[in-house]
Coordinates of C-alpha atoms and ligand atoms in Angstrom, one line a residue:
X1 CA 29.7 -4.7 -10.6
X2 CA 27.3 -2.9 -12.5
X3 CA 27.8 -3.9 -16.3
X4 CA 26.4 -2.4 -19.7
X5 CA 24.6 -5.7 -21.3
X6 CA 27.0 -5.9 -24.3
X7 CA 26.8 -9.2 -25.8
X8 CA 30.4 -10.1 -24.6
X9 CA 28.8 -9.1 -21.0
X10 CA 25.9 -11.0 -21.5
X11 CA 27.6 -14.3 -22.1
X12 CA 29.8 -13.7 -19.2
X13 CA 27.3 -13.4 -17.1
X14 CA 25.5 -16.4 -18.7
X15 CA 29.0 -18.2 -17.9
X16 CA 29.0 -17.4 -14.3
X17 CA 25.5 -18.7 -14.2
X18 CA 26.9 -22.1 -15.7
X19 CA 29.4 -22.0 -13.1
X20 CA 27.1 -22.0 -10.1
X21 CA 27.6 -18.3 -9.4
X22 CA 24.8 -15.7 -9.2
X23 CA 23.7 -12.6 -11.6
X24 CA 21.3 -10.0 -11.4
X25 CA 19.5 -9.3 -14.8
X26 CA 16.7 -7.2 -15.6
X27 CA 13.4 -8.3 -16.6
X28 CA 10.6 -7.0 -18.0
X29 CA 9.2 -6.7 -14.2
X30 CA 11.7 -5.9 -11.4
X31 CA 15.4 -7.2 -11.6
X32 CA 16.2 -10.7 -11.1
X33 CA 18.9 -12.9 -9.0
X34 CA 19.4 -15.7 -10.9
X35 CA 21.6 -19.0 -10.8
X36 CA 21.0 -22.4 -12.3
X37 CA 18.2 -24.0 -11.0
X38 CA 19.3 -27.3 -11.2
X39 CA 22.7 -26.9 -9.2
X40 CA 21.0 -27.4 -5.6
X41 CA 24.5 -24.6 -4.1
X42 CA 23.8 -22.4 -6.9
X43 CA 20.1 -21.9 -5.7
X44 CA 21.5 -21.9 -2.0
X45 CA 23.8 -19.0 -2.4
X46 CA 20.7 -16.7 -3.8
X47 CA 19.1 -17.8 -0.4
X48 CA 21.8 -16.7 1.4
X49 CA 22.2 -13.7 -0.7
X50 CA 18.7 -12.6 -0.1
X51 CA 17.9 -13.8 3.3
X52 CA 15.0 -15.9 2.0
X53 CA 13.6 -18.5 3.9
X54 CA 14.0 -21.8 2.6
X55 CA 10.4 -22.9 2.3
X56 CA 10.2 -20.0 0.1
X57 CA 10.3 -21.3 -3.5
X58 CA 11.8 -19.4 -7.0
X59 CA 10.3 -19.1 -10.2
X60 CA 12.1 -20.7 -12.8
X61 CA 12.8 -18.8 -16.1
X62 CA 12.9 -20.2 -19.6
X63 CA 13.7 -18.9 -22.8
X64 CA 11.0 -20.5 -24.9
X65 CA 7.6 -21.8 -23.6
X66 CA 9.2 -25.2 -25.9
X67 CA 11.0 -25.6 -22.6
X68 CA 8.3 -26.2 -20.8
X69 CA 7.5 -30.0 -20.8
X70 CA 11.6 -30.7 -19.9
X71 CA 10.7 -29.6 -16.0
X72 CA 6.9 -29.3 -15.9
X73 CA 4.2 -32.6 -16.5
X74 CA 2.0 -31.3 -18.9
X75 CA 1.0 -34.5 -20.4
X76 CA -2.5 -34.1 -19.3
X77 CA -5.2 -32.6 -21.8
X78 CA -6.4 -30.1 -19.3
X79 CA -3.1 -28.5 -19.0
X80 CA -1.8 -28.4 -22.1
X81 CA -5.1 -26.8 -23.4
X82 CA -4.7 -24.1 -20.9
X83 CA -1.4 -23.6 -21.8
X84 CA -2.0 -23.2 -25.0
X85 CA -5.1 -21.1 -24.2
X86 CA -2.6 -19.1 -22.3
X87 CA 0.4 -19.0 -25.1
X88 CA 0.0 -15.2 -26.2
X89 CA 1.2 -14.1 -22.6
X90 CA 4.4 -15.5 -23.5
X91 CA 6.7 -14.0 -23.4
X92 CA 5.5 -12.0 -20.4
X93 CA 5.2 -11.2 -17.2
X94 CA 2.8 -14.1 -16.2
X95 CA 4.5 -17.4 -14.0
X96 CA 2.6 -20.6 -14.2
X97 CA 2.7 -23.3 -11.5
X98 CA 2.9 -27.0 -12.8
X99 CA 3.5 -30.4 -11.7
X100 CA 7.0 -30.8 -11.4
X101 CA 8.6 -32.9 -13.7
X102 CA 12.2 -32.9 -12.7
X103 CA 15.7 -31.4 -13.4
X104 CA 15.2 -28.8 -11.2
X105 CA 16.7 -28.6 -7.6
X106 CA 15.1 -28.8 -4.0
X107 CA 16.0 -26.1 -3.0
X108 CA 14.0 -23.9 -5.8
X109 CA 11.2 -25.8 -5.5
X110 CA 11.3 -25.4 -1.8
X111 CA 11.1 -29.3 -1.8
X112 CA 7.4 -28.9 -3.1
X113 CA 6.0 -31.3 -5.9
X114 CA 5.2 -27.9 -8.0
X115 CA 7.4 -25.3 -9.9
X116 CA 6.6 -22.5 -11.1
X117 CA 7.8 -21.2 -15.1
X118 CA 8.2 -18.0 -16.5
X119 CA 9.3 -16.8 -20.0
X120 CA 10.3 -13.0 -19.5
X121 CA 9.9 -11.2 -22.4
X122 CA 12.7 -8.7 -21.9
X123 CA 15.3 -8.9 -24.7
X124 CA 18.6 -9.2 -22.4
X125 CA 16.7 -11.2 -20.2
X126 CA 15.8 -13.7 -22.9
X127 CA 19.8 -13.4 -24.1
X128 CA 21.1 -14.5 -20.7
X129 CA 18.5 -17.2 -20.7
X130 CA 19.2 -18.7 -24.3
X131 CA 22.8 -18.8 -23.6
X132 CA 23.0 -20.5 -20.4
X133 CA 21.1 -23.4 -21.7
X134 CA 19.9 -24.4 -18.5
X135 CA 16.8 -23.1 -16.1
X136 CA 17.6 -19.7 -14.1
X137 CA 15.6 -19.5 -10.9
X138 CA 15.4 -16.2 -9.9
X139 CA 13.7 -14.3 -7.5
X140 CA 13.3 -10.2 -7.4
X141 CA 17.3 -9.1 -6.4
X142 CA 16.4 -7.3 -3.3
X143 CA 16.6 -8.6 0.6
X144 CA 13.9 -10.2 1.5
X145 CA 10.6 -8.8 2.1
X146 CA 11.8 -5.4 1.0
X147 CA 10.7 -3.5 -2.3
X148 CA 12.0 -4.9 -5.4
X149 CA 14.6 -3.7 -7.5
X150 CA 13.3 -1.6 -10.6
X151 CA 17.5 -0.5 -11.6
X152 CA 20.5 -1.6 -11.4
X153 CA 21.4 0.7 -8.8
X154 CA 18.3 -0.8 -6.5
X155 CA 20.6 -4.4 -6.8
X156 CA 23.7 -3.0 -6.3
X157 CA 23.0 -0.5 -3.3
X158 CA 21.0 -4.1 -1.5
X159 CA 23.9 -6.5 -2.4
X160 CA 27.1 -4.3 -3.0
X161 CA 29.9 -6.9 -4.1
X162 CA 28.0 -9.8 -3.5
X163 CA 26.9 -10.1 -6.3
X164 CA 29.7 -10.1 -9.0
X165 CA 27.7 -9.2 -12.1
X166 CA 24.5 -6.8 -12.3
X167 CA 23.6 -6.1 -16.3
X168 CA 22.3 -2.5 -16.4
X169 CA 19.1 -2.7 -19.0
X170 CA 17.7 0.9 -17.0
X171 CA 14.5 1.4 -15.5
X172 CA 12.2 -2.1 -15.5
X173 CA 9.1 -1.1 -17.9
X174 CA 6.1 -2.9 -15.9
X175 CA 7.5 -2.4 -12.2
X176 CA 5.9 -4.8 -10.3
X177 CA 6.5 -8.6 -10.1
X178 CA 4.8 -11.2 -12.6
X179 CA 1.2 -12.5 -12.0
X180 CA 1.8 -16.1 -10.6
X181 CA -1.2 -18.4 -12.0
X182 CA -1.4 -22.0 -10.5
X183 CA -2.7 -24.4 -13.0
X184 CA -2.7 -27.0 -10.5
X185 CA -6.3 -26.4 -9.2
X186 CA -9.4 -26.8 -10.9
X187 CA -10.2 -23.6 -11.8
X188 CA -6.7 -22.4 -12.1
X189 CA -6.3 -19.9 -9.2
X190 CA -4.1 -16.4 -9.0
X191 CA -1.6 -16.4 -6.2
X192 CA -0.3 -13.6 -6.7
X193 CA -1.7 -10.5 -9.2
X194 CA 0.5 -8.8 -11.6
X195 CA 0.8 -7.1 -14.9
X196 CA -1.4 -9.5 -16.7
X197 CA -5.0 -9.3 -15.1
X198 CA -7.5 -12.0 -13.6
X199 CA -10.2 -10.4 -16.5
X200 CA -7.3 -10.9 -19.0
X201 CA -7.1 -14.7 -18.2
X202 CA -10.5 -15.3 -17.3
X203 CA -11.2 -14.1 -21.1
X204 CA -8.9 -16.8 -22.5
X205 CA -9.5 -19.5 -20.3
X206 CA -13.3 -19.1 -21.2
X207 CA -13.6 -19.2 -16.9
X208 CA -13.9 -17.9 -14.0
X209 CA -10.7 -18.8 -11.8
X210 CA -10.5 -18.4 -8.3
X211 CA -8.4 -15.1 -6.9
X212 CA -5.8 -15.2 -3.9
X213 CA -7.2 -15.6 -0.7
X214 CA -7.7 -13.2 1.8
X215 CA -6.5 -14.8 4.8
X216 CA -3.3 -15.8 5.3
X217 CA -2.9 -19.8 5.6
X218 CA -0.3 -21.0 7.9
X219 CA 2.0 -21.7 5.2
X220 CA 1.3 -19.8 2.6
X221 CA 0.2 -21.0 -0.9
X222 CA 2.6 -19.1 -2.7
X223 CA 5.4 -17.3 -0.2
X224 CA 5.3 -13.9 -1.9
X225 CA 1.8 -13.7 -0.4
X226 CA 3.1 -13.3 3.1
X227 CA 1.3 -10.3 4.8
X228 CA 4.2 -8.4 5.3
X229 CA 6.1 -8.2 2.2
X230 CA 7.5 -5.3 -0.5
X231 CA 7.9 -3.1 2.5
X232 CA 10.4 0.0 3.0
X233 CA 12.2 0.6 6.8
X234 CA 9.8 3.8 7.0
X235 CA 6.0 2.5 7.9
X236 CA 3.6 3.2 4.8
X237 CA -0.1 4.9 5.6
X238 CA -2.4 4.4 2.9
X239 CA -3.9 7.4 1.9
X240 CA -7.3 6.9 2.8
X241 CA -6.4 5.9 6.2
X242 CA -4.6 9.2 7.0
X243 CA -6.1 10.9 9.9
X244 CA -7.2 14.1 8.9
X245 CA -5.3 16.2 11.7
X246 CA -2.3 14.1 11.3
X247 CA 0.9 16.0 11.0
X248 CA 2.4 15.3 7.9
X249 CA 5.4 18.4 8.0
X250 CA 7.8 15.3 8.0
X251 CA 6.0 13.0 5.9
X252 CA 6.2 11.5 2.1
X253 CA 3.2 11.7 0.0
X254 CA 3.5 9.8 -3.3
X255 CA 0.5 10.9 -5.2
X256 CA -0.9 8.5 -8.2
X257 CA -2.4 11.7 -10.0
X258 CA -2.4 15.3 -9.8
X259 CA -5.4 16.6 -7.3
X260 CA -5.3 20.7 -7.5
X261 CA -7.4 19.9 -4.1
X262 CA -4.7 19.1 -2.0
X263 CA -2.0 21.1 -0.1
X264 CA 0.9 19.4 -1.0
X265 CA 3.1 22.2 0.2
X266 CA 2.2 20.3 3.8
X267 CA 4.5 17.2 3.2
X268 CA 8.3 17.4 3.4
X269 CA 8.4 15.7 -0.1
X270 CA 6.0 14.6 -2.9
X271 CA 6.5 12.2 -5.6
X272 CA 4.0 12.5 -8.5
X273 CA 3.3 9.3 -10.3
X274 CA 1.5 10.5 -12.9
X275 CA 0.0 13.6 -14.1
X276 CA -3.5 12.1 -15.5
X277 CA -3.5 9.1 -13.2
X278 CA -2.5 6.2 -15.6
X279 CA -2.1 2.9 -13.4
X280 CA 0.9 1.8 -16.0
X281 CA 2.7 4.8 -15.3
X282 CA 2.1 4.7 -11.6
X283 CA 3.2 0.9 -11.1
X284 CA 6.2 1.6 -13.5
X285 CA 7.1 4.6 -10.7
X286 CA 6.3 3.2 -7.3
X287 CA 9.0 1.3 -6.3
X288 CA 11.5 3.6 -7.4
X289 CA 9.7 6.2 -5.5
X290 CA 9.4 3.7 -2.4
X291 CA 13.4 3.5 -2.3
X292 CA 13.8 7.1 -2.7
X293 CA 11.4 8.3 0.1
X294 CA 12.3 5.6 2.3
X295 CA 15.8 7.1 2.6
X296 CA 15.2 10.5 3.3
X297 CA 14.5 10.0 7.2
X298 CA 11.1 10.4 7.0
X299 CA 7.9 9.2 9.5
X300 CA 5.9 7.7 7.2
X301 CA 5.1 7.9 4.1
X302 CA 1.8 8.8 2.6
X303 CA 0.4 6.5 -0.6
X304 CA -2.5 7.1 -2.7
X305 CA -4.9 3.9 -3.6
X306 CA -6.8 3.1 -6.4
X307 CA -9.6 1.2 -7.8
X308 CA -9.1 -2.6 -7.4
X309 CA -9.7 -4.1 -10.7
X310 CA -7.2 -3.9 -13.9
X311 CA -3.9 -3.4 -12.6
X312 CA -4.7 -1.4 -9.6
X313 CA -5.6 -4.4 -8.4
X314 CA -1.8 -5.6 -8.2
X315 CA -1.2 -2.5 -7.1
X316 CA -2.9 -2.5 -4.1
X317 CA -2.1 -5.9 -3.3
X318 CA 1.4 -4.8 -3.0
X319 CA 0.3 -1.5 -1.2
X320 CA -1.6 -3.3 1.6
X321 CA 1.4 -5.7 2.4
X322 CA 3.9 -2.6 2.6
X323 CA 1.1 -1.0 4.7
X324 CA 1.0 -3.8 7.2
Ligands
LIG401 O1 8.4 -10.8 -12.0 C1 8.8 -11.7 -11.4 O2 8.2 -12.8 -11.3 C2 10.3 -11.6 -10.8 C3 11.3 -11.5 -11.9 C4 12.7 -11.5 -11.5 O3 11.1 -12.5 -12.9 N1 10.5 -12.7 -9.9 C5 9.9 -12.8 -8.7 O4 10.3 -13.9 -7.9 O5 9.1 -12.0 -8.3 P1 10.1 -14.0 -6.4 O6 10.9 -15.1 -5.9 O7 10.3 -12.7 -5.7 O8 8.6 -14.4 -6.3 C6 8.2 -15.7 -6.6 C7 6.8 -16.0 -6.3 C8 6.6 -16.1 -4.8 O9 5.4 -15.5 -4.4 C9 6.6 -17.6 -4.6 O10 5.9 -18.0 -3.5 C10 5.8 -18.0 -5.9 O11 6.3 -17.2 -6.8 N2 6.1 -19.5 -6.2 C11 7.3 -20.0 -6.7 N3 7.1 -21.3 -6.9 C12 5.9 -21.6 -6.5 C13 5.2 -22.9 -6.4 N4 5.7 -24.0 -6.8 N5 3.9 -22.8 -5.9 C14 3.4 -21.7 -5.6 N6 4.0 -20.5 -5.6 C15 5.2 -20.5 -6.1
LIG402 MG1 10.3 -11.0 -4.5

């Protein structure tokens, strides 16, 4: 059920949490399906929910970066220098992966000796968190390797009943999923790219830190990296691989900017990101626009690219895996 995120909402949801039951919140980033990470059949069920894989693990959200050091080691100088180096993120869309400490369960961690932290900094995000008083794993509330949920509607049209409580806080203000940042490796390395930039975090780490790897390794470094991932049913042709004498009369086009050079009467529907081409605006948009093109029936669906630095480089990370 879809709820308004009253505060007498809020701590029912926070109470089903404590119970071992699973809740769909929003987040600064996409929606999230979240149950207490330390009840190993509470973090089962958002498995089964989602269809995840179990080798797959779940970030684990805090309210206050003061929660840290209760899961994560961070006794060592090097990581507690970064972290602090790193503070000013928080809270934000930017996950860390730590040594794990404990009092978190297997089956988040997908039994690895790592977990991964995040202090969202969206207000009823960080209410749910404060009241349940204990970690929230949560991964984006949609089915696995499909586009992530950017409304409540997104979680509620993927899971239905299933999921007993969804708290409506409206359209998801970044749009696409954190930036995960291992600080396990020396340099830290990105895993996956977000909202917060590799420039950002070069600049207050004072280095350079490695970026996510092109090729695929056999099992992946960080599971949201699979190839094939934040993809619609309808198959996705970047724009700049269109053939030019393709027939697009029953094609998508979701355009990033507004380009008086194309034809746009061509495509059966167009979604315009944004007029002037602003890579907040567009990420904000694109998953919504995903979801709505991909059920209209269509062949494919035509997407724009952009520069791969900044944020288009998230952007185009996630573009390329729907493209697969
Ligand atoms: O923006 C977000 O991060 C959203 C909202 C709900 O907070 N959550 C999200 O979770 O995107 P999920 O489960 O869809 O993505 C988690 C990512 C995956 O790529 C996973 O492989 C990686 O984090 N991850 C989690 N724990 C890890 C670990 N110990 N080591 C490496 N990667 C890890
Ligand atoms: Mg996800």
């Amino acid at each position: 059920m879809i709820l308004k995120p009253t505060s007498r909402n809020i701590s029912k949801a926070a109470q089903e949490i404590r119970s071992g039951n699973v809740v769909s919140f929003p987040t600064e980033t996409v929606y999230g399906l979240g149950a207490d990470a330390a009840n190993e059949e509470a973090v089962k069920k958002i498995f089964h929910i989602k269809k995840r894989p179990s080798y797959n693990p779940l970030i684990v959200h805090l309210p206050d970066p003061s929660h840290i050091g209760r899961y994560a080691d961070i006794s060592d100088k090097m990581t507690k220098r970064r972290l602090m180096e790193l503070s000013s993120f928080w809270p934000g869309p930017l996950s860390v992966v730590l040594k794990l400490k404990g009092g978190i369960s297997k089956a988040a961690t997908g039994g690895l000796n790592t977990v991964a932290i995040r202090i969202p900094s969206h207000p009823i995000a960080l209410a749910l968190l404060e009241e349940c008083r204990c970690p929230v794993a949560a991964p984006s509330a949609n089915i696995f390797s499909y586009v992530s949920p950017t409304t409540a509607e997104h979680v509620y049209e993927s899971f239905g009943s299933q999921v007993g409580i969804i708290l409506d806080g409206g359209d998801a203000e970044i749009g696409l999923e954190s930036t995960v940042l291992s600080l396990v490796t020396d340099p830290p390395k990105i895993l996956r790219p977000g909202y917060i930039t590799a420039e950002q975090i070069c600049e207050k780490l004072g280095l350079e830190i490695q970026l996510p790897s092109e090729t695929e390794p056999k099992r992946p470094e960080s599971p949201g990296m699979l190839k094939k991932h934040y993809a619609p049913h309808t198959p996705i042709v970047l724009k700049t691989s269109l053939p030019p004498a393709a027939s697009v009369s029953n094609a998508g086009y979701i355009a990033f900017r507004a380009d008086p050079k194309l034809d746009l009467q061509q495509f059966r529907t167009v979604s315009l990101l944004s007029p002037t081409g602003e890579l907040e605006e567009v990420a904000s948009k694109l998953y919504k626009a995903l979801r709505e093109q991909d059920s209209m029936g269509l062949d494919f669906i035509v997407v724009d690219t952009c520069e791969e630095s900044d944020l288009g480089t998230a952007i185009m990370d996630r573009l390329r895996r729907a493209a697969k």
